[in-house]
Amino acid sequence: MQIPVVRNVLEANEKLADQVRRRLSAGKILTLNLISSPGAGKTSLLERTLRDLAGEFRMAVIEGDLQTDNDARRVAATGAQAVQINTEGGCHLNSSMILQALENIDLDGLDILFIENVGNLVCPVEFDCGEDAKIALLSVAEGDDKPEKYPLLFNLARAMILNKIDLLPHVDFDTRRARNFATRLNRDLAVFEVSCRSGQGLESWYDWLRAMRAAKRDGVLPGQEASA
Amino acid sequence: MQIPVVRNVLEANEKLADQVRRRLSAGKILTLNLISSPGAGKTSLLERTLRDLAGEFRMAVIEGDLQTDNDARRVAATGAQAVQINTEGGCHLNSSMILQALENIDLDGLDILFIENVGNLVCPVEFDCGEDAKIALLSVAEGDDKPEKYPLLFNLARAMILNKIDLLPHVDFDTRRARNFATRLNRDLAVFEVSCRSGQGLESWYDWLRAMRAAKRDGVLPGQEASA
């Protein structure tokens, strides 16, 4: 009895995710779904990115949290559009929530839409939100074994951001070990080592965003239909 | 259609959790369910605790992970009994898994059973594993807003361990803010500030374990029926 219900939930989610994707692709809006443990630094990464690229791109953020609008306030302070989804205990965002959130975003002329998922390395990975790519964040304070222990995210993500590298002298984290696990699962994974505190390494992440945005605009993002 | 199914899953879980609790209470075994984000330091806390209290208590660990038996190997290296549950993608442990794991543990003369749940601040909180108490771990690298953003765990836990306090000089974490959020939710919450790396603060945690174990033995744990 249970398995068909779960399957229907996932199927219903896929259909709505396709609606989200069609709508955002019509505007050539690059859409990225950020997934990590609680406290890995998704919001800090967005704050830096939104400020540093404000002159280049129009960007908006959909924030997902069980409770509070703390994160939406933080990103709105950068001047970007922000919408908060409260899941009221739910462990992940889904495409139906994204469709509702889009009603509150001015998509006109938007270049990049970030979705900050609920902090959770497991459940958000299974629910397509209509994004072009998932981005996995991992704080070096969490340990280098996380790609091995939570493989699905690192397998499906298009980029992995190792954050808080300013803490490397103070923790036991072998960057090469984390990279090796993750890239063995996923040969095409782009990896960035950054500190949102010091700003170190962010330029490579920005270059990747620029390339992804250009590919989306030109309709040549892998997995995207080339537009005439 | 979906809600009744979910309710049945939770109800079925409660029934098996009662079975687990009866079985462990018959042996006066204190059972603690450790819940945290990935990488907050549950396994490191267990490694220290199992080594430091090896002369005082007989202890065993049930490890929950999506994949790998890394954590069970780490705790078994201390000499404690360890059983690994692999959830194969599942985001939490449940009482049916615990019942199966108990088949592989020698309960005779056991004082304390630790359950290390899947790294996830959301889903494990909703599934009773038959424990006497939930323990919430929070690494100071995760941010002081976590009790506010993930309130259910901090509301239901009997103790909160703020781990990795050796990193406090290098991160923006206001210990008082985290404590205030958590204890406002839960006035009876015991709070420990520890570093599993340096050993700082562990003695208070051990004293609490000793008191809980004595209360369990004497049948006076709050919520426990006094045994004659």
Short mmCIF file of C-alpha atoms in Angstrom, two decimals:
data_model
loop_
_atom_site.label_atom_id
_atom_site.label_comp_id
_atom_site.label_asym_id
_atom_site.label_seq_id
_atom_site.Cartn_x
_atom_site.Cartn_y
_atom_site.Cartn_z
CA MET A 1 0.00 0.00 0.00
CA GLN A 2 2.73 2.47 0.88
CA ILE A 3 5.06 2.17 -2.09
CA PRO A 4 2.54 3.26 -4.76
CA VAL A 5 1.67 6.32 -2.68
CA VAL A 6 5.30 7.37 -2.44
CA ARG A 7 5.73 6.76 -6.16
CA ASN A 8 2.71 8.94 -6.92
CA VAL A 9 4.11 11.72 -4.77
CA LEU A 10 7.39 11.62 -6.66
CA GLU A 11 5.62 11.41 -10.04
CA ALA A 12 3.34 14.32 -9.22
CA ASN A 13 6.42 16.28 -8.17
CA GLU A 14 8.20 15.53 -11.48
CA LYS A 15 5.26 16.85 -13.48
CA LEU A 16 5.17 20.13 -11.60
CA ALA A 17 8.97 20.34 -11.80
CA ASP A 18 8.67 20.19 -15.58
CA GLN A 19 6.18 23.08 -15.43
CA VAL A 20 8.65 25.10 -13.33
CA ARG A 21 11.47 24.28 -15.73
CA ARG A 22 9.48 25.25 -18.83
CA ARG A 23 8.46 28.55 -17.30
CA LEU A 24 11.97 29.49 -16.17
CA SER A 25 13.59 28.25 -19.38
CA ALA A 26 11.23 30.47 -21.40
CA GLY A 27 12.93 33.39 -19.67
CA LYS A 28 16.38 31.77 -20.02
CA ILE A 29 16.71 31.99 -16.25
CA LEU A 30 19.48 29.81 -14.86
CA THR A 31 18.02 27.98 -11.84
CA LEU A 32 20.22 26.41 -9.20
CA ASN A 33 19.09 24.27 -6.25
CA LEU A 34 21.50 24.56 -3.27
CA ILE A 35 21.56 21.54 -0.99
CA SER A 36 23.63 20.94 2.16
CA SER A 37 23.55 20.02 5.83
CA PRO A 38 22.21 22.66 8.21
CA GLY A 39 24.85 25.30 8.76
CA ALA A 40 27.17 24.49 5.84
CA GLY A 41 26.88 28.08 4.66
CA LYS A 42 24.27 28.22 1.88
CA THR A 43 22.93 31.59 3.00
CA SER A 44 26.42 33.03 3.48
CA LEU A 45 27.39 31.90 -0.01
CA LEU A 46 24.27 33.57 -1.41
CA GLU A 47 24.93 36.80 0.50
CA ARG A 48 28.44 37.03 -0.98
CA THR A 49 27.35 36.03 -4.47
CA LEU A 50 24.39 38.39 -4.59
CA ARG A 51 26.53 41.33 -3.46
CA ASP A 52 29.58 40.58 -5.60
CA LEU A 53 27.63 39.94 -8.83
CA ALA A 54 24.92 42.56 -8.30
CA GLY A 55 26.32 44.68 -11.13
CA GLU A 56 26.37 41.77 -13.59
CA PHE A 57 23.17 39.82 -13.07
CA ARG A 58 19.60 40.18 -11.90
CA MET A 59 19.18 37.49 -9.28
CA ALA A 60 16.43 36.21 -7.00
CA VAL A 61 16.31 33.67 -4.18
CA ILE A 62 13.68 31.23 -2.94
CA GLU A 63 14.50 30.33 0.66
CA GLY A 64 13.30 27.08 2.20
CA ASP A 65 13.17 26.61 5.97
CA LEU A 66 11.03 24.73 8.45
CA GLN A 67 10.43 27.95 10.37
CA THR A 68 11.46 31.64 10.42
CA ASP A 69 12.20 34.10 7.63
CA ASN A 70 15.72 34.81 8.90
CA ASP A 71 17.39 33.67 5.69
CA ALA A 72 15.09 35.59 3.35
CA ARG A 73 15.81 38.73 5.39
CA ARG A 74 19.54 38.13 5.09
CA VAL A 75 19.48 37.76 1.31
CA ALA A 76 16.94 40.58 0.83
CA ALA A 77 19.41 42.87 2.62
CA THR A 78 21.69 42.50 -0.41
CA GLY A 79 19.01 44.07 -2.60
CA ALA A 80 18.02 40.83 -4.35
CA GLN A 81 14.42 39.63 -4.58
CA ALA A 82 13.73 37.02 -1.89
CA VAL A 83 10.78 34.77 -1.10
CA GLN A 84 10.62 32.60 2.00
CA ILE A 85 8.91 29.21 2.01
CA ASN A 86 8.18 27.78 5.46
CA THR A 87 7.66 24.04 5.26
CA GLU A 88 6.24 23.88 8.84
CA GLY A 89 8.29 20.82 9.70
CA GLY A 90 8.69 19.45 6.17
CA CYS A 91 12.18 18.15 5.42
CA HIS A 92 12.55 19.32 1.80
CA LEU A 93 11.18 21.70 -0.82
CA ASN A 94 9.13 20.37 -3.71
CA SER A 95 8.11 21.74 -7.08
CA SER A 96 4.61 22.66 -5.95
CA MET A 97 6.12 25.03 -3.36
CA ILE A 98 8.40 26.48 -6.04
CA LEU A 99 5.45 27.10 -8.38
CA GLN A 100 3.71 29.04 -5.61
CA ALA A 101 6.86 30.99 -4.78
CA LEU A 102 7.26 32.01 -8.45
CA GLU A 103 3.97 33.91 -8.17
CA ASN A 104 5.84 36.30 -5.86
CA ILE A 105 8.90 36.85 -8.01
CA ASP A 106 9.28 39.28 -10.89
CA LEU A 107 10.81 36.97 -13.49
CA ASP A 108 11.13 39.69 -16.10
CA GLY A 109 14.78 40.16 -17.01
CA LEU A 110 15.91 37.78 -14.29
CA ASP A 111 19.24 36.03 -14.99
CA ILE A 112 19.67 33.62 -12.11
CA LEU A 113 17.23 32.08 -9.61
CA PHE A 114 18.74 30.39 -6.57
CA ILE A 115 16.70 27.91 -4.55
CA GLU A 116 18.08 27.43 -1.04
CA ASN A 117 16.68 24.10 0.08
CA VAL A 118 15.99 22.97 3.66
CA GLY A 119 19.25 22.04 5.42
CA ASN A 120 19.31 18.27 4.94
CA LEU A 121 21.67 16.03 2.95
CA VAL A 122 19.07 13.34 2.30
CA CYS A 123 15.47 14.20 1.46
CA PRO A 124 15.88 17.34 -0.72
CA VAL A 125 18.00 15.32 -3.16
CA GLU A 126 15.02 13.21 -4.21
CA PHE A 127 12.67 16.07 -5.05
CA ASP A 128 13.26 17.83 -8.36
CA CYS A 129 12.41 21.52 -7.96
CA GLY A 130 12.64 22.30 -11.68
CA GLU A 131 16.26 23.45 -11.41
CA ASP A 132 18.93 23.31 -14.12
CA ALA A 133 21.46 21.98 -11.64
CA LYS A 134 21.86 20.96 -8.03
CA ILE A 135 24.78 22.48 -6.11
CA ALA A 136 26.15 20.53 -3.13
CA LEU A 137 27.72 22.52 -0.31
CA LEU A 138 29.95 20.88 2.26
CA SER A 139 31.59 22.69 5.15
CA VAL A 140 35.06 21.41 6.01
CA ALA A 141 33.91 21.35 9.65
CA GLU A 142 31.57 18.46 8.74
CA GLY A 143 34.25 15.91 7.85
CA ASP A 144 35.69 14.61 4.59
CA ASP A 145 33.61 11.41 4.66
CA LYS A 146 30.31 13.05 3.77
CA PRO A 147 30.40 12.36 -0.01
CA GLU A 148 30.91 8.68 0.82
CA LYS A 149 28.13 8.61 3.43
CA TYR A 150 25.57 10.68 1.49
CA PRO A 151 26.42 9.67 -2.09
CA LEU A 152 23.19 10.54 -3.92
CA LEU A 153 23.62 14.29 -3.63
CA PHE A 154 27.22 14.24 -4.80
CA ASN A 155 26.26 11.91 -7.61
CA LEU A 156 23.51 14.18 -8.93
CA ALA A 157 25.04 17.60 -8.26
CA ARG A 158 26.77 19.54 -11.00
CA ALA A 159 29.06 21.37 -8.58
CA MET A 160 30.39 20.82 -5.07
CA ILE A 161 31.45 23.78 -2.98
CA LEU A 162 33.82 23.02 -0.10
CA ASN A 163 33.09 25.94 2.20
CA LYS A 164 34.76 27.34 5.34
CA ILE A 165 38.28 26.50 4.11
CA ASP A 166 39.50 29.18 6.56
CA LEU A 167 38.83 26.49 9.22
CA LEU A 168 41.14 23.90 7.58
CA PRO A 169 44.02 24.54 10.04
CA HIS A 170 41.66 23.78 12.94
CA VAL A 171 39.83 20.64 11.76
CA ASP A 172 40.73 17.16 10.49
CA PHE A 173 39.56 17.46 6.91
CA ASP A 174 41.45 15.95 3.99
CA THR A 175 40.37 17.99 0.97
CA ARG A 176 41.78 15.43 -1.44
CA ARG A 177 39.83 12.63 0.22
CA ALA A 178 36.52 14.53 -0.06
CA ARG A 179 37.27 15.44 -3.69
CA ASN A 180 38.23 11.88 -4.57
CA PHE A 181 35.05 10.36 -3.12
CA ALA A 182 32.87 12.91 -4.84
CA THR A 183 34.53 12.87 -8.25
CA ARG A 184 34.66 9.08 -8.26
CA LEU A 185 30.86 9.17 -7.97
CA ASN A 186 30.55 11.93 -10.53
CA ARG A 187 33.31 12.59 -13.05
CA ASP A 188 31.73 15.82 -14.32
CA LEU A 189 31.49 17.44 -10.89
CA ALA A 190 32.98 20.94 -10.69
CA VAL A 191 34.66 21.49 -7.30
CA PHE A 192 35.30 24.85 -5.64
CA GLU A 193 37.16 25.44 -2.40
CA VAL A 194 35.94 28.67 -0.85
CA SER A 195 35.65 30.69 2.32
CA CYS A 196 32.61 32.92 2.44
CA ARG A 197 34.23 34.57 5.43
CA SER A 198 37.49 35.63 3.76
CA GLY A 199 36.26 35.55 0.16
CA GLN A 200 38.98 33.10 -0.84
CA GLY A 201 38.16 30.99 -3.90
CA LEU A 202 34.89 32.73 -4.75
CA GLU A 203 36.13 34.05 -8.09
CA SER A 204 36.24 30.51 -9.57
CA TRP A 205 32.67 29.92 -8.43
CA TYR A 206 31.63 33.21 -10.05
CA ASP A 207 33.35 32.22 -13.31
CA TRP A 208 31.43 28.97 -13.29
CA LEU A 209 28.17 30.86 -12.69
CA ARG A 210 28.99 33.17 -15.61
CA ALA A 211 29.65 30.19 -17.89
CA MET A 212 26.46 28.42 -16.79
CA ARG A 213 24.40 31.56 -17.26
CA ALA A 214 25.86 32.09 -20.75
CA ALA A 215 25.15 28.47 -21.68
CA LYS A 216 21.57 28.81 -20.44
CA ARG A 217 21.07 32.00 -22.42
CA ASP A 218 22.47 30.37 -25.54
CA GLY A 219 20.42 27.22 -25.01
CA VAL A 220 23.50 25.00 -24.81
CA LEU A 221 23.35 23.91 -21.19
CA PRO A 222 23.88 20.12 -21.17
CA GLY A 223 20.46 18.52 -20.98
CA GLN A 224 18.83 21.64 -22.41
CA GLU A 225 17.19 21.69 -25.85
CA ALA A 226 19.14 24.02 -28.13
CA SER A 227 16.88 26.96 -28.94
CA ALA A 228 16.94 28.12 -32.56
CA MET B 1 -5.25 9.32 0.67
CA GLN B 2 -1.70 10.13 1.78
CA ILE B 3 -2.24 11.33 5.35
CA PRO B 4 -3.74 8.10 6.71
CA VAL B 5 -0.81 6.15 5.28
CA VAL B 6 1.70 8.41 7.00
CA ARG B 7 -0.26 8.20 10.23
CA ASN B 8 -0.24 4.40 10.06
CA VAL B 9 3.51 4.40 9.54
CA LEU B 10 3.98 6.55 12.64
CA GLU B 11 1.50 4.48 14.68
CA ALA B 12 3.17 1.23 13.67
CA ASN B 13 6.48 2.75 14.65
CA GLU B 14 5.16 3.75 18.10
CA LYS B 15 4.00 0.21 18.81
CA LEU B 16 7.37 -1.30 17.97
CA ALA B 17 9.10 1.49 19.92
CA ASP B 18 7.12 0.41 22.99
CA GLN B 19 8.35 -3.16 22.43
CA VAL B 20 11.95 -1.89 22.25
CA ARG B 21 11.44 0.19 25.39
CA ARG B 22 9.93 -2.70 27.36
CA ARG B 23 12.75 -5.00 26.39
CA LEU B 24 15.50 -2.54 27.27
CA SER B 25 13.79 -1.37 30.45
CA ALA B 26 13.57 -4.98 31.64
CA GLY B 27 17.37 -4.94 31.66
CA LYS B 28 17.44 -1.40 33.13
CA ILE B 29 19.47 -0.35 30.10
CA LEU B 30 19.61 3.41 29.63
CA THR B 31 18.94 4.08 25.94
CA LEU B 32 19.87 7.37 24.30
CA ASN B 33 19.07 8.46 20.73
CA LEU B 34 21.71 10.89 19.36
CA ILE B 35 20.42 13.25 16.68
CA SER B 36 22.29 15.98 14.79
CA SER B 37 23.23 17.36 11.38
CA PRO B 38 25.77 15.37 9.40
CA GLY B 39 29.24 16.04 10.78
CA ALA B 40 28.27 17.59 14.13
CA GLY B 41 30.41 14.99 15.89
CA LYS B 42 28.09 12.19 17.10
CA THR B 43 30.65 9.48 16.37
CA SER B 44 33.51 11.48 17.91
CA LEU B 45 31.46 12.02 21.06
CA LEU B 46 30.77 8.29 21.25
CA GLU B 47 34.43 7.39 20.71
CA ARG B 48 35.45 9.62 23.63
CA THR B 49 32.60 8.51 25.88
CA LEU B 50 33.10 4.80 25.22
CA ARG B 51 36.83 5.03 25.94
CA ASP B 52 36.59 7.31 28.96
CA LEU B 53 33.78 5.38 30.68
CA ALA B 54 34.88 1.88 29.63
CA GLY B 55 35.84 1.03 33.23
CA GLU B 56 32.49 2.15 34.62
CA PHE B 57 29.80 0.93 32.25
CA ARG B 58 29.07 -1.77 29.72
CA MET B 59 27.99 0.12 26.62
CA ALA B 60 26.84 -0.71 23.11
CA VAL B 61 26.11 1.35 20.01
CA ILE B 62 23.63 1.03 17.16
CA GLU B 63 24.94 3.08 14.23
CA GLY B 64 22.59 4.41 11.55
CA ASP B 65 23.89 5.51 8.16
CA LEU B 66 22.63 5.55 4.61
CA GLN B 67 25.75 3.70 3.49
CA THR B 68 29.08 2.37 4.82
CA ASP B 69 30.04 0.81 8.13
CA ASN B 70 32.71 3.46 8.85
CA ASP B 71 31.07 4.63 12.08
CA ALA B 72 30.50 1.15 13.50
CA ARG B 73 34.18 0.38 12.85
CA ARG B 74 35.19 3.56 14.66
CA VAL B 75 33.15 2.80 17.77
CA ALA B 76 34.02 -0.92 17.73
CA ALA B 77 37.69 0.11 17.87
CA THR B 78 37.01 1.35 21.42
CA GLY B 79 36.07 -2.19 22.46
CA ALA B 80 32.32 -1.52 22.70
CA GLN B 81 29.72 -3.66 20.97
CA ALA B 82 28.61 -2.03 17.72
CA VAL B 83 25.95 -2.82 15.14
CA GLN B 84 25.62 -0.92 11.87
CA ILE B 85 22.25 -0.29 10.26
CA ASN B 86 22.39 0.83 6.62
CA THR B 87 19.17 2.55 5.63
CA GLU B 88 20.06 2.42 1.89
CA GLY B 89 18.99 6.00 1.33
CA GLY B 90 16.48 6.24 4.19
CA CYS B 91 16.65 9.51 6.10
CA HIS B 92 16.05 8.23 9.65
CA LEU B 93 16.10 5.13 11.86
CA ASN B 94 12.85 3.60 13.06
CA SER B 95 11.95 1.18 15.83
CA SER B 96 11.66 -1.80 13.49
CA MET B 97 15.33 -1.35 12.55
CA ILE B 98 16.23 -1.08 16.24
CA LEU B 99 14.37 -4.32 17.05
CA GLN B 100 16.38 -6.12 14.37
CA ALA B 101 19.64 -4.59 15.58
CA LEU B 102 18.92 -5.76 19.15
CA GLU B 103 19.11 -9.35 17.89
CA ASN B 104 22.81 -8.72 17.34
CA ILE B 105 23.61 -7.18 20.72
CA ASP B 106 24.34 -9.01 23.94
CA LEU B 107 22.03 -7.13 26.30
CA ASP B 108 23.09 -9.10 29.35
CA GLY B 109 24.64 -6.75 31.90
CA LEU B 110 24.51 -3.83 29.48
CA ASP B 111 24.28 -0.40 31.17
CA ILE B 112 23.90 2.05 28.31
CA LEU B 113 22.79 1.65 24.69
CA PHE B 114 23.53 4.55 22.35
CA ILE B 115 21.63 4.91 19.09
CA GLU B 116 23.46 7.14 16.60
CA ASN B 117 20.79 8.24 14.18
CA VAL B 118 21.23 9.23 10.52
CA GLY B 119 22.74 12.73 10.26
CA ASN B 120 19.61 14.85 9.78
CA LEU B 121 17.99 17.50 12.01
CA VAL B 122 14.47 16.88 10.72
CA CYS B 123 13.20 13.38 10.02
CA PRO B 124 14.81 11.34 12.84
CA VAL B 125 13.05 13.54 15.39
CA GLU B 126 9.63 12.19 14.40
CA PHE B 127 10.45 8.50 14.77
CA ASP B 128 10.57 7.14 18.31
CA CYS B 129 13.24 4.43 18.48
CA GLY B 130 12.27 3.25 21.96
CA GLU B 131 14.85 5.47 23.65
CA ASP B 132 14.66 6.94 27.15
CA ALA B 133 15.85 10.29 25.87
CA LYS B 134 16.89 12.08 22.71
CA ILE B 135 20.21 13.94 22.75
CA ALA B 136 20.65 16.87 20.35
CA LEU B 137 24.17 17.63 19.14
CA LEU B 138 25.04 20.95 17.56
CA SER B 139 28.47 21.88 16.30
CA VAL B 140 29.38 25.53 16.82
CA ALA B 141 30.49 25.58 13.15
CA GLU B 142 26.81 25.22 12.17
CA GLY B 143 25.59 28.53 13.51
CA ASP B 144 23.73 29.62 16.63
CA ASP B 145 20.37 29.87 14.84
CA LYS B 146 19.79 26.12 14.52
CA PRO B 147 17.58 25.68 17.62
CA GLU B 148 15.32 28.41 16.22
CA LYS B 149 15.25 26.93 12.71
CA TYR B 150 14.85 23.27 13.72
CA PRO B 151 12.82 23.62 16.92
CA LEU B 152 11.25 20.18 17.21
CA LEU B 153 14.48 18.39 18.09
CA PHE B 154 15.48 20.95 20.71
CA ASN B 155 11.96 20.85 22.11
CA LEU B 156 11.94 17.07 22.54
CA ALA B 157 15.56 16.44 23.52
CA ARG B 158 16.56 15.98 27.13
CA ALA B 159 20.09 17.30 26.55
CA MET B 160 21.84 19.52 24.02
CA ILE B 161 25.56 19.14 23.44
CA LEU B 162 27.30 22.13 21.87
CA ASN B 163 30.30 20.44 20.28
CA LYS B 164 33.55 21.70 18.72
CA ILE B 165 33.88 24.61 21.16
CA ASP B 166 37.60 24.62 20.29
CA LEU B 167 36.44 26.33 17.04
CA LEU B 168 34.68 29.21 18.85
CA PRO B 169 37.54 31.68 18.23
CA HIS B 170 37.25 31.02 14.47
CA VAL B 171 33.48 31.11 13.88
CA ASP B 172 30.58 33.51 14.51
CA PHE B 173 28.68 31.55 17.12
CA ASP B 174 27.00 33.16 20.10
CA THR B 175 26.73 30.41 22.70
CA ARG B 176 24.24 32.38 24.77
CA ARG B 177 21.99 32.91 21.76
CA ALA B 178 21.91 29.17 20.97
CA ARG B 179 21.28 28.33 24.63
CA ASN B 180 18.52 30.91 24.93
CA PHE B 181 16.64 29.69 21.89
CA ALA B 182 16.88 26.10 23.01
CA THR B 183 16.01 26.57 26.66
CA ARG B 184 13.12 28.86 25.79
CA LEU B 185 11.68 25.93 23.84
CA ASN B 186 12.51 23.47 26.57
CA ARG B 187 13.09 24.59 30.15
CA ASP B 188 14.32 21.17 31.29
CA LEU B 189 17.05 20.91 28.65
CA ALA B 190 20.49 20.08 30.02
CA VAL B 191 23.19 21.89 28.03
CA PHE B 192 26.84 20.85 27.72
CA GLU B 193 29.60 22.76 25.94
CA VAL B 194 32.28 20.33 24.87
CA SER B 195 35.16 19.72 22.53
CA CYS B 196 35.62 16.09 21.59
CA ARG B 197 38.98 17.13 20.18
CA SER B 198 40.45 18.64 23.35
CA GLY B 199 38.23 16.84 25.86
CA GLN B 200 37.05 20.14 27.34
CA GLY B 201 33.65 19.96 29.06
CA LEU B 202 33.21 16.20 28.73
CA GLU B 203 33.24 15.58 32.47
CA SER B 204 29.86 17.34 32.91
CA TRP B 205 28.38 15.19 30.16
CA TYR B 206 29.75 12.08 31.89
CA ASP B 207 28.25 13.19 35.22
CA TRP B 208 24.88 13.58 33.52
CA LEU B 209 25.20 10.09 32.00
CA ARG B 210 26.03 8.69 35.43
CA ALA B 211 22.97 10.36 36.95
CA MET B 212 20.70 9.19 34.12
CA ARG B 213 22.03 5.65 34.35
CA ALA B 214 21.49 5.60 38.14
CA ALA B 215 17.93 6.93 37.72
CA LYS B 216 17.21 4.26 35.11
CA ARG B 217 18.59 1.52 37.36
CA ASP B 218 16.49 2.77 40.27
CA GLY B 219 13.40 3.14 38.13
CA VAL B 220 13.10 6.86 38.79
CA LEU B 221 13.86 8.27 35.34
CA PRO B 222 11.16 10.89 34.65
CA GLY B 223 8.52 9.22 32.53
CA GLN B 224 9.61 5.80 33.79
CA GLU B 225 7.39 3.58 35.95
CA ALA B 226 9.00 3.14 39.37
CA SER B 227 9.97 -0.52 39.69
CA ALA B 228 9.32 -2.13 43.04
#
